[in-house]
């Protein structure tokens, strides 16, 4: 088995297609960055809403988080690609198309905003009540309390968890090939159609993802340990 | 819209129902196989230095690769490499089981490391063998910590199982996409499918939280 693996994992195959594979990886990274930004912005808004004293706001934001946390990413992806443009077209009463890349960014961004809202909420709740009360006693406005006292502290607490969510998000970008975004898995499938050599190609893809994710999560672990030592995470 | 709902969802309920059954079948098989593999890997990881390294490499590899990549890898590469699985269904079950086993093995490890060392030393001091210590001291406590984790892993398996439609396993997602491709009316079918998946996963997560709370109240566990 190992001989077979060693035989067919010849680097020349990957070298021949280096430009295509690299272009695919760049697409992955682009979608990752865009959806991570979307997810972060939404997550902060939803996370703050979930700790609000307004019952309606809390209810709606909880519903939002549960909805996106408990729906499979692939289902959201397909929904954003096929259904969302139709619904938007009907609502706006004129024809609208959403390309595969924006659909992928929307689907992954919304899916992960659900997970990350939970991280934000936990971070906000971890700030001692006394800090908030002290700020109120000093006459600082609610918005300023959130911005200058609660949020900076909460951010440090949620950083390790948020970074792990980003790693999961990067892993999830592999599914965008299924709505024909030309990412790395799409390119691997295309090359496979041409070369008919699934063994090296899919093994290579798995190893590539594995390497990227392990390096990222090890870096995060090292950073987190460092932060713990300094006492700010 | 209601008209379309009737035409594409209600009239195709049989097809969707069959898909749901396949989804559940894949998930249950993958889950059971995943639990067995997780226990095997965990035992491997406490037996010695080299087995531990192999077990850790296994866990890290399967945790660090996306489900879709593993699914395609098992489906296209394994038959060539190991001579099995011979069916798409087998590939789907194995890929999901590998993923599950890696996550669960990590939970088991955390459970074991969470046990106070004194308990193991006490077990040794009263003359228990390693097997007895595992069976009587470690396993019952780890099982308690594991119960909620097991249930939430079930939710993860269902989530990942949507991808098996890619290798032509006729699960719920496959049935929904088939209807969409036949009629080009995606709104009602895909929204209903999304809602069905949501409901299934939400209820399982809810059950996991309930059990976690109850265990914490009853056994004083910090899960």
mmCIF file of N, CA and C in Angstrom, chain B residues 13-114:
data_model
loop_
_atom_site.group_PDB
_atom_site.id
_atom_site.type_symbol
_atom_site.label_atom_id
_atom_site.label_comp_id
_atom_site.label_asym_id
_atom_site.label_seq_id
_atom_site.Cartn_x
_atom_site.Cartn_y
_atom_site.Cartn_z
ATOM 1 N N UNK B 13 -43.459 13.793 -1.742
ATOM 2 C CA UNK B 13 -43.162 13.438 -0.349
ATOM 3 C C UNK B 13 -42.554 12.037 -0.249
ATOM 4 N N UNK B 14 -43.010 11.126 -1.116
ATOM 5 C CA UNK B 14 -42.489 9.766 -1.078
ATOM 6 C C UNK B 14 -40.992 9.740 -1.373
ATOM 7 N N UNK B 15 -40.605 10.484 -2.401
ATOM 8 C CA UNK B 15 -39.195 10.537 -2.804
ATOM 9 C C UNK B 15 -38.338 11.154 -1.694
ATOM 10 N N UNK B 16 -38.864 12.275 -1.148
ATOM 11 C CA UNK B 16 -38.133 12.943 -0.078
ATOM 12 C C UNK B 16 -38.050 12.055 1.168
ATOM 13 N N UNK B 17 -39.150 11.367 1.454
ATOM 14 C CA UNK B 17 -39.173 10.473 2.614
ATOM 15 C C UNK B 17 -38.151 9.359 2.474
ATOM 16 N N UNK B 18 -38.075 8.812 1.255
ATOM 17 C CA UNK B 18 -37.075 7.766 0.999
ATOM 18 C C UNK B 18 -35.672 8.320 1.210
ATOM 19 N N UNK B 19 -35.471 9.546 0.724
ATOM 20 C CA UNK B 19 -34.179 10.201 0.917
ATOM 21 C C UNK B 19 -33.848 10.353 2.386
ATOM 22 N N UNK B 20 -34.846 10.772 3.159
ATOM 23 C CA UNK B 20 -34.635 10.947 4.593
ATOM 24 C C UNK B 20 -34.236 9.630 5.248
ATOM 25 N N UNK B 21 -34.884 8.543 4.800
ATOM 26 C CA UNK B 21 -34.544 7.224 5.347
ATOM 27 C C UNK B 21 -33.088 6.877 5.039
ATOM 28 N N UNK B 22 -32.670 7.154 3.805
ATOM 29 C CA UNK B 22 -31.274 6.870 3.443
ATOM 30 C C UNK B 22 -30.327 7.710 4.290
ATOM 31 N N UNK B 23 -30.680 9.005 4.477
ATOM 32 C CA UNK B 23 -29.868 9.870 5.328
ATOM 33 C C UNK B 23 -29.706 9.259 6.715
ATOM 34 N N UNK B 24 -30.835 8.836 7.304
ATOM 35 C CA UNK B 24 -30.781 8.281 8.661
ATOM 36 C C UNK B 24 -29.967 6.989 8.673
ATOM 37 N N UNK B 25 -30.136 6.194 7.632
ATOM 38 C CA UNK B 25 -29.401 4.932 7.541
ATOM 39 C C UNK B 25 -27.891 5.199 7.510
ATOM 40 N N UNK B 26 -27.480 6.123 6.626
ATOM 41 C CA UNK B 26 -26.054 6.470 6.526
ATOM 42 C C UNK B 26 -25.552 6.978 7.871
ATOM 43 N N UNK B 27 -26.330 7.857 8.501
ATOM 44 C CA UNK B 27 -25.883 8.486 9.740
ATOM 45 C C UNK B 27 -25.738 7.462 10.859
ATOM 46 N N UNK B 28 -26.734 6.579 10.999
ATOM 47 C CA UNK B 28 -26.678 5.607 12.091
ATOM 48 C C UNK B 28 -25.488 4.671 11.899
ATOM 49 N N UNK B 29 -25.312 4.178 10.667
ATOM 50 C CA UNK B 29 -24.183 3.270 10.411
ATOM 51 C C UNK B 29 -22.853 3.967 10.669
ATOM 52 N N UNK B 30 -22.733 5.196 10.148
ATOM 53 C CA UNK B 30 -21.484 5.931 10.308
ATOM 54 C C UNK B 30 -21.225 6.199 11.782
ATOM 55 N N UNK B 31 -22.286 6.498 12.510
ATOM 56 C CA UNK B 31 -22.141 6.834 13.923
ATOM 57 C C UNK B 31 -21.653 5.623 14.712
ATOM 58 N N UNK B 32 -22.295 4.474 14.491
ATOM 59 C CA UNK B 32 -21.916 3.269 15.230
ATOM 60 C C UNK B 32 -20.460 2.896 14.917
ATOM 61 N N UNK B 33 -20.132 2.900 13.622
ATOM 62 C CA UNK B 33 -18.764 2.580 13.219
ATOM 63 C C UNK B 33 -17.785 3.605 13.812
ATOM 64 N N UNK B 34 -18.211 4.865 13.829
ATOM 65 C CA UNK B 34 -17.371 5.931 14.366
ATOM 66 C C UNK B 34 -17.081 5.736 15.846
ATOM 67 N N UNK B 35 -18.096 5.336 16.604
ATOM 68 C CA UNK B 35 -17.898 5.122 18.047
ATOM 69 C C UNK B 35 -16.921 3.970 18.267
ATOM 70 N N UNK B 36 -17.108 2.890 17.513
ATOM 71 C CA UNK B 36 -16.220 1.726 17.654
ATOM 72 C C UNK B 36 -14.773 2.131 17.340
ATOM 73 N N UNK B 37 -14.586 2.845 16.221
ATOM 74 C CA UNK B 37 -13.238 3.280 15.837
ATOM 75 C C UNK B 37 -12.649 4.222 16.883
ATOM 76 N N UNK B 38 -13.494 5.103 17.433
ATOM 77 C CA UNK B 38 -13.007 6.062 18.431
ATOM 78 C C UNK B 38 -12.485 5.338 19.657
ATOM 79 N N UNK B 39 -13.213 4.318 20.098
ATOM 80 C CA UNK B 39 -12.767 3.566 21.275
ATOM 81 C C UNK B 39 -11.467 2.840 20.959
ATOM 82 N N UNK B 40 -11.402 2.240 19.758
ATOM 83 C CA UNK B 40 -10.188 1.531 19.362
ATOM 84 C C UNK B 40 -8.986 2.473 19.342
ATOM 85 N N UNK B 41 -9.174 3.658 18.747
ATOM 86 C CA UNK B 41 -8.064 4.608 18.657
ATOM 87 C C UNK B 41 -7.661 5.098 20.049
ATOM 88 N N UNK B 42 -8.658 5.298 20.913
ATOM 89 C CA UNK B 42 -8.349 5.762 22.265
ATOM 90 C C UNK B 42 -7.545 4.722 23.021
ATOM 91 N N UNK B 43 -7.899 3.436 22.849
ATOM 92 C CA UNK B 43 -7.137 2.375 23.507
ATOM 93 C C UNK B 43 -5.706 2.354 22.963
ATOM 94 N N UNK B 44 -5.606 2.562 21.633
ATOM 95 C CA UNK B 44 -4.295 2.607 20.996
ATOM 96 C C UNK B 44 -3.434 3.708 21.614
ATOM 97 N N UNK B 45 -4.105 4.816 21.929
ATOM 98 C CA UNK B 45 -3.359 5.981 22.408
ATOM 99 C C UNK B 45 -2.902 5.858 23.848
ATOM 100 N N UNK B 46 -3.347 4.831 24.570
ATOM 101 C CA UNK B 46 -2.842 4.674 25.944
ATOM 102 C C UNK B 46 -1.955 3.454 26.087
ATOM 103 N N UNK B 47 -1.574 2.814 24.964
ATOM 104 C CA UNK B 47 -0.836 1.558 25.111
ATOM 105 C C UNK B 47 0.683 1.685 25.043
ATOM 106 N N UNK B 48 1.200 2.753 24.481
ATOM 107 C CA UNK B 48 2.658 2.837 24.391
ATOM 108 C C UNK B 48 3.042 3.971 23.483
ATOM 109 N N UNK B 49 4.316 4.188 23.328
ATOM 110 C CA UNK B 49 4.721 5.395 22.622
ATOM 111 C C UNK B 49 4.390 5.357 21.123
ATOM 112 N N UNK B 50 4.750 4.247 20.456
ATOM 113 C CA UNK B 50 4.524 4.198 19.008
ATOM 114 C C UNK B 50 3.032 4.108 18.664
ATOM 115 N N UNK B 51 2.273 3.217 19.349
ATOM 116 C CA UNK B 51 0.821 3.230 19.086
ATOM 117 C C UNK B 51 0.205 4.601 19.345
ATOM 118 N N UNK B 52 0.709 5.301 20.383
ATOM 119 C CA UNK B 52 0.146 6.612 20.672
ATOM 120 C C UNK B 52 0.391 7.582 19.510
ATOM 121 N N UNK B 53 1.600 7.540 18.974
ATOM 122 C CA UNK B 53 1.924 8.428 17.850
ATOM 123 C C UNK B 53 1.019 8.127 16.657
ATOM 124 N N UNK B 54 0.801 6.835 16.404
ATOM 125 C CA UNK B 54 -0.068 6.463 15.279
ATOM 126 C C UNK B 54 -1.490 6.958 15.520
ATOM 127 N N UNK B 55 -1.988 6.739 16.727
ATOM 128 C CA UNK B 55 -3.338 7.187 17.068
ATOM 129 C C UNK B 55 -3.476 8.690 16.945
ATOM 130 N N UNK B 56 -2.460 9.416 17.429
ATOM 131 C CA UNK B 56 -2.527 10.878 17.359
ATOM 132 C C UNK B 56 -2.488 11.356 15.917
ATOM 133 N N UNK B 57 -1.647 10.723 15.101
ATOM 134 C CA UNK B 57 -1.576 11.101 13.689
ATOM 135 C C UNK B 57 -2.932 10.883 13.017
ATOM 136 N N UNK B 58 -3.557 9.757 13.336
ATOM 137 C CA UNK B 58 -4.885 9.439 12.801
ATOM 138 C C UNK B 58 -5.884 10.535 13.162
ATOM 139 N N UNK B 59 -5.922 10.851 14.458
ATOM 140 C CA UNK B 59 -6.889 11.851 14.939
ATOM 141 C C UNK B 59 -6.630 13.209 14.280
ATOM 142 N N UNK B 60 -5.363 13.608 14.249
ATOM 143 C CA UNK B 60 -5.041 14.917 13.685
ATOM 144 C C UNK B 60 -5.381 14.978 12.199
ATOM 145 N N UNK B 61 -5.054 13.909 11.478
ATOM 146 C CA UNK B 61 -5.315 13.908 10.040
ATOM 147 C C UNK B 61 -6.810 14.043 9.753
ATOM 148 N N UNK B 62 -7.603 13.250 10.436
ATOM 149 C CA UNK B 62 -9.032 13.271 10.105
ATOM 150 C C UNK B 62 -9.752 14.477 10.674
ATOM 151 N N UNK B 63 -9.167 15.105 11.694
ATOM 152 C CA UNK B 63 -9.779 16.344 12.179
ATOM 153 C C UNK B 63 -9.407 17.523 11.290
ATOM 154 N N UNK B 64 -8.277 17.416 10.612
ATOM 155 C CA UNK B 64 -7.774 18.568 9.869
ATOM 156 C C UNK B 64 -8.170 18.572 8.394
ATOM 157 N N UNK B 65 -8.845 17.513 7.930
ATOM 158 C CA UNK B 65 -9.259 17.540 6.517
ATOM 159 C C UNK B 65 -10.772 17.705 6.429
ATOM 160 N N UNK B 66 -11.246 18.499 5.476
ATOM 161 C CA UNK B 66 -12.688 18.721 5.328
ATOM 162 C C UNK B 66 -13.412 17.421 4.965
ATOM 163 N N UNK B 67 -14.674 17.321 5.382
ATOM 164 C CA UNK B 67 -15.449 16.100 5.128
ATOM 165 C C UNK B 67 -15.539 15.801 3.637
ATOM 166 N N UNK B 68 -15.766 16.840 2.848
ATOM 167 C CA UNK B 68 -15.910 16.608 1.408
ATOM 168 C C UNK B 68 -14.649 15.984 0.826
ATOM 169 N N UNK B 69 -13.493 16.481 1.256
ATOM 170 C CA UNK B 69 -12.221 15.969 0.746
ATOM 171 C C UNK B 69 -12.059 14.504 1.144
ATOM 172 N N UNK B 70 -12.408 14.200 2.395
ATOM 173 C CA UNK B 70 -12.308 12.806 2.839
ATOM 174 C C UNK B 70 -13.259 11.899 2.078
ATOM 175 N N UNK B 71 -14.444 12.421 1.858
ATOM 176 C CA UNK B 71 -15.465 11.639 1.154
ATOM 177 C C UNK B 71 -14.973 11.268 -0.247
ATOM 178 N N UNK B 72 -14.436 12.258 -0.958
ATOM 179 C CA UNK B 72 -13.938 12.000 -2.308
ATOM 180 C C UNK B 72 -12.713 11.095 -2.254
ATOM 181 N N UNK B 73 -11.904 11.325 -1.238
ATOM 182 C CA UNK B 73 -10.687 10.518 -1.083
ATOM 183 C C UNK B 73 -11.044 9.048 -0.866
ATOM 184 N N UNK B 74 -11.942 8.799 0.096
ATOM 185 C CA UNK B 74 -12.345 7.414 0.372
ATOM 186 C C UNK B 74 -13.023 6.813 -0.852
ATOM 187 N N UNK B 75 -13.860 7.601 -1.516
ATOM 188 C CA UNK B 75 -14.622 7.084 -2.638
ATOM 189 C C UNK B 75 -13.744 6.744 -3.846
ATOM 190 N N UNK B 76 -12.762 7.608 -4.148
ATOM 191 C CA UNK B 76 -11.966 7.399 -5.356
ATOM 192 C C UNK B 76 -10.644 6.678 -5.114
ATOM 193 N N UNK B 77 -10.079 6.883 -3.931
ATOM 194 C CA UNK B 77 -8.725 6.381 -3.710
ATOM 195 C C UNK B 77 -8.696 5.051 -2.957
ATOM 196 N N UNK B 78 -9.575 4.897 -1.988
ATOM 197 C CA UNK B 78 -9.527 3.680 -1.180
ATOM 198 C C UNK B 78 -9.704 2.394 -1.966
ATOM 199 N N UNK B 79 -10.647 2.316 -2.895
ATOM 200 C CA UNK B 79 -10.792 1.067 -3.641
ATOM 201 C C UNK B 79 -9.486 0.670 -4.325
ATOM 202 N N UNK B 80 -8.756 1.668 -4.802
ATOM 203 C CA UNK B 80 -7.486 1.443 -5.469
ATOM 204 C C UNK B 80 -6.413 1.000 -4.480
ATOM 205 N N UNK B 81 -6.464 1.595 -3.291
ATOM 206 C CA UNK B 81 -5.408 1.419 -2.304
ATOM 207 C C UNK B 81 -5.638 0.170 -1.448
ATOM 208 N N UNK B 82 -6.883 -0.004 -0.959
ATOM 209 C CA UNK B 82 -7.181 -1.095 -0.029
ATOM 210 C C UNK B 82 -8.135 -2.131 -0.611
ATOM 211 N N UNK B 83 -8.727 -1.855 -1.779
ATOM 212 C CA UNK B 83 -9.674 -2.802 -2.353
ATOM 213 C C UNK B 83 -11.086 -2.677 -1.807
ATOM 214 N N UNK B 84 -11.345 -1.725 -0.939
ATOM 215 C CA UNK B 84 -12.708 -1.458 -0.482
ATOM 216 C C UNK B 84 -12.822 0.032 -0.206
ATOM 217 N N UNK B 85 -13.948 0.628 -0.031
ATOM 218 C CA UNK B 85 -15.309 0.116 -0.207
ATOM 219 C C UNK B 85 -15.663 -0.032 -1.681
ATOM 220 N N UNK B 86 -16.585 -0.952 -1.952
ATOM 221 C CA UNK B 86 -16.944 -1.184 -3.348
ATOM 222 C C UNK B 86 -18.201 -0.436 -3.749
ATOM 223 N N UNK B 87 -18.933 0.114 -2.766
ATOM 224 C CA UNK B 87 -20.147 0.859 -3.109
ATOM 225 C C UNK B 87 -20.031 2.299 -2.621
ATOM 226 N N UNK B 88 -20.837 3.180 -3.236
ATOM 227 C CA UNK B 88 -20.866 4.578 -2.799
ATOM 228 C C UNK B 88 -21.328 4.653 -1.346
ATOM 229 N N UNK B 89 -22.333 3.844 -1.030
ATOM 230 C CA UNK B 89 -22.869 3.814 0.327
ATOM 231 C C UNK B 89 -21.755 3.501 1.330
ATOM 232 N N UNK B 90 -20.949 2.490 1.005
ATOM 233 C CA UNK B 90 -19.843 2.124 1.887
ATOM 234 C C UNK B 90 -18.883 3.279 2.058
ATOM 235 N N UNK B 91 -18.565 3.947 0.955
ATOM 236 C CA UNK B 91 -17.626 5.071 1.019
ATOM 237 C C UNK B 91 -18.177 6.189 1.898
ATOM 238 N N UNK B 92 -19.476 6.478 1.729
ATOM 239 C CA UNK B 92 -20.099 7.533 2.525
ATOM 240 C C UNK B 92 -20.042 7.211 4.011
ATOM 241 N N UNK B 93 -20.407 5.971 4.334
ATOM 242 C CA UNK B 93 -20.417 5.563 5.739
ATOM 243 C C UNK B 93 -19.005 5.628 6.324
ATOM 244 N N UNK B 94 -18.026 5.110 5.583
ATOM 245 C CA UNK B 94 -16.653 5.083 6.102
ATOM 246 C C UNK B 94 -16.127 6.501 6.296
ATOM 247 N N UNK B 95 -16.352 7.369 5.302
ATOM 248 C CA UNK B 95 -15.822 8.732 5.414
ATOM 249 C C UNK B 95 -16.413 9.448 6.627
ATOM 250 N N UNK B 96 -17.722 9.330 6.811
ATOM 251 C CA UNK B 96 -18.340 10.000 7.961
ATOM 252 C C UNK B 96 -17.883 9.372 9.269
ATOM 253 N N UNK B 97 -17.685 8.037 9.248
ATOM 254 C CA UNK B 97 -17.246 7.355 10.465
ATOM 255 C C UNK B 97 -15.831 7.784 10.855
ATOM 256 N N UNK B 98 -14.961 7.962 9.864
ATOM 257 C CA UNK B 98 -13.581 8.374 10.155
ATOM 258 C C UNK B 98 -13.578 9.732 10.850
ATOM 259 N N UNK B 99 -14.348 10.655 10.273
ATOM 260 C CA UNK B 99 -14.451 11.997 10.843
ATOM 261 C C UNK B 99 -14.966 11.929 12.293
ATOM 262 N N UNK B 100 -16.071 11.183 12.468
ATOM 263 C CA UNK B 100 -16.677 11.049 13.794
ATOM 264 C C UNK B 100 -15.699 10.459 14.802
ATOM 265 N N UNK B 101 -14.997 9.406 14.368
ATOM 266 C CA UNK B 101 -14.104 8.726 15.312
ATOM 267 C C UNK B 101 -12.995 9.660 15.764
ATOM 268 N N UNK B 102 -12.503 10.514 14.855
ATOM 269 C CA UNK B 102 -11.421 11.416 15.238
ATOM 270 C C UNK B 102 -11.897 12.421 16.283
ATOM 271 N N UNK B 103 -13.083 12.995 16.071
ATOM 272 C CA UNK B 103 -13.602 13.966 17.041
ATOM 273 C C UNK B 103 -13.894 13.299 18.377
ATOM 274 N N UNK B 104 -14.510 12.100 18.325
ATOM 275 C CA UNK B 104 -14.861 11.427 19.572
ATOM 276 C C UNK B 104 -13.619 10.977 20.329
ATOM 277 N N UNK B 105 -12.605 10.517 19.588
ATOM 278 C CA UNK B 105 -11.370 10.086 20.251
ATOM 279 C C UNK B 105 -10.771 11.251 21.027
ATOM 280 N N UNK B 106 -10.871 12.437 20.455
ATOM 281 C CA UNK B 106 -10.352 13.628 21.123
ATOM 282 C C UNK B 106 -11.158 13.917 22.401
ATOM 283 N N UNK B 107 -12.478 13.725 22.327
ATOM 284 C CA UNK B 107 -13.318 13.923 23.511
ATOM 285 C C UNK B 107 -12.967 12.899 24.591
ATOM 286 N N UNK B 108 -12.756 11.647 24.164
ATOM 287 C CA UNK B 108 -12.402 10.606 25.135
ATOM 288 C C UNK B 108 -11.088 10.958 25.822
ATOM 289 N N UNK B 109 -10.126 11.426 25.026
ATOM 290 C CA UNK B 109 -8.826 11.801 25.598
ATOM 291 C C UNK B 109 -9.003 12.912 26.638
ATOM 292 N N UNK B 110 -9.809 13.924 26.273
ATOM 293 C CA UNK B 110 -10.047 15.023 27.218
ATOM 294 C C UNK B 110 -10.703 14.490 28.488
ATOM 295 N N UNK B 111 -11.632 13.536 28.315
ATOM 296 C CA UNK B 111 -12.309 12.943 29.469
ATOM 297 C C UNK B 111 -11.331 12.217 30.371
ATOM 298 N N UNK B 112 -10.413 11.461 29.746
ATOM 299 C CA UNK B 112 -9.432 10.705 30.538
ATOM 300 C C UNK B 112 -8.466 11.655 31.237
ATOM 301 N N UNK B 113 -8.024 12.679 30.498
ATOM 302 C CA UNK B 113 -7.067 13.606 31.104
ATOM 303 C C UNK B 113 -7.715 14.444 32.194
ATOM 304 N N UNK B 114 -9.049 14.579 32.126
ATOM 305 C CA UNK B 114 -9.757 15.346 33.152
ATOM 306 C C UNK B 114 -9.875 14.597 34.472
#
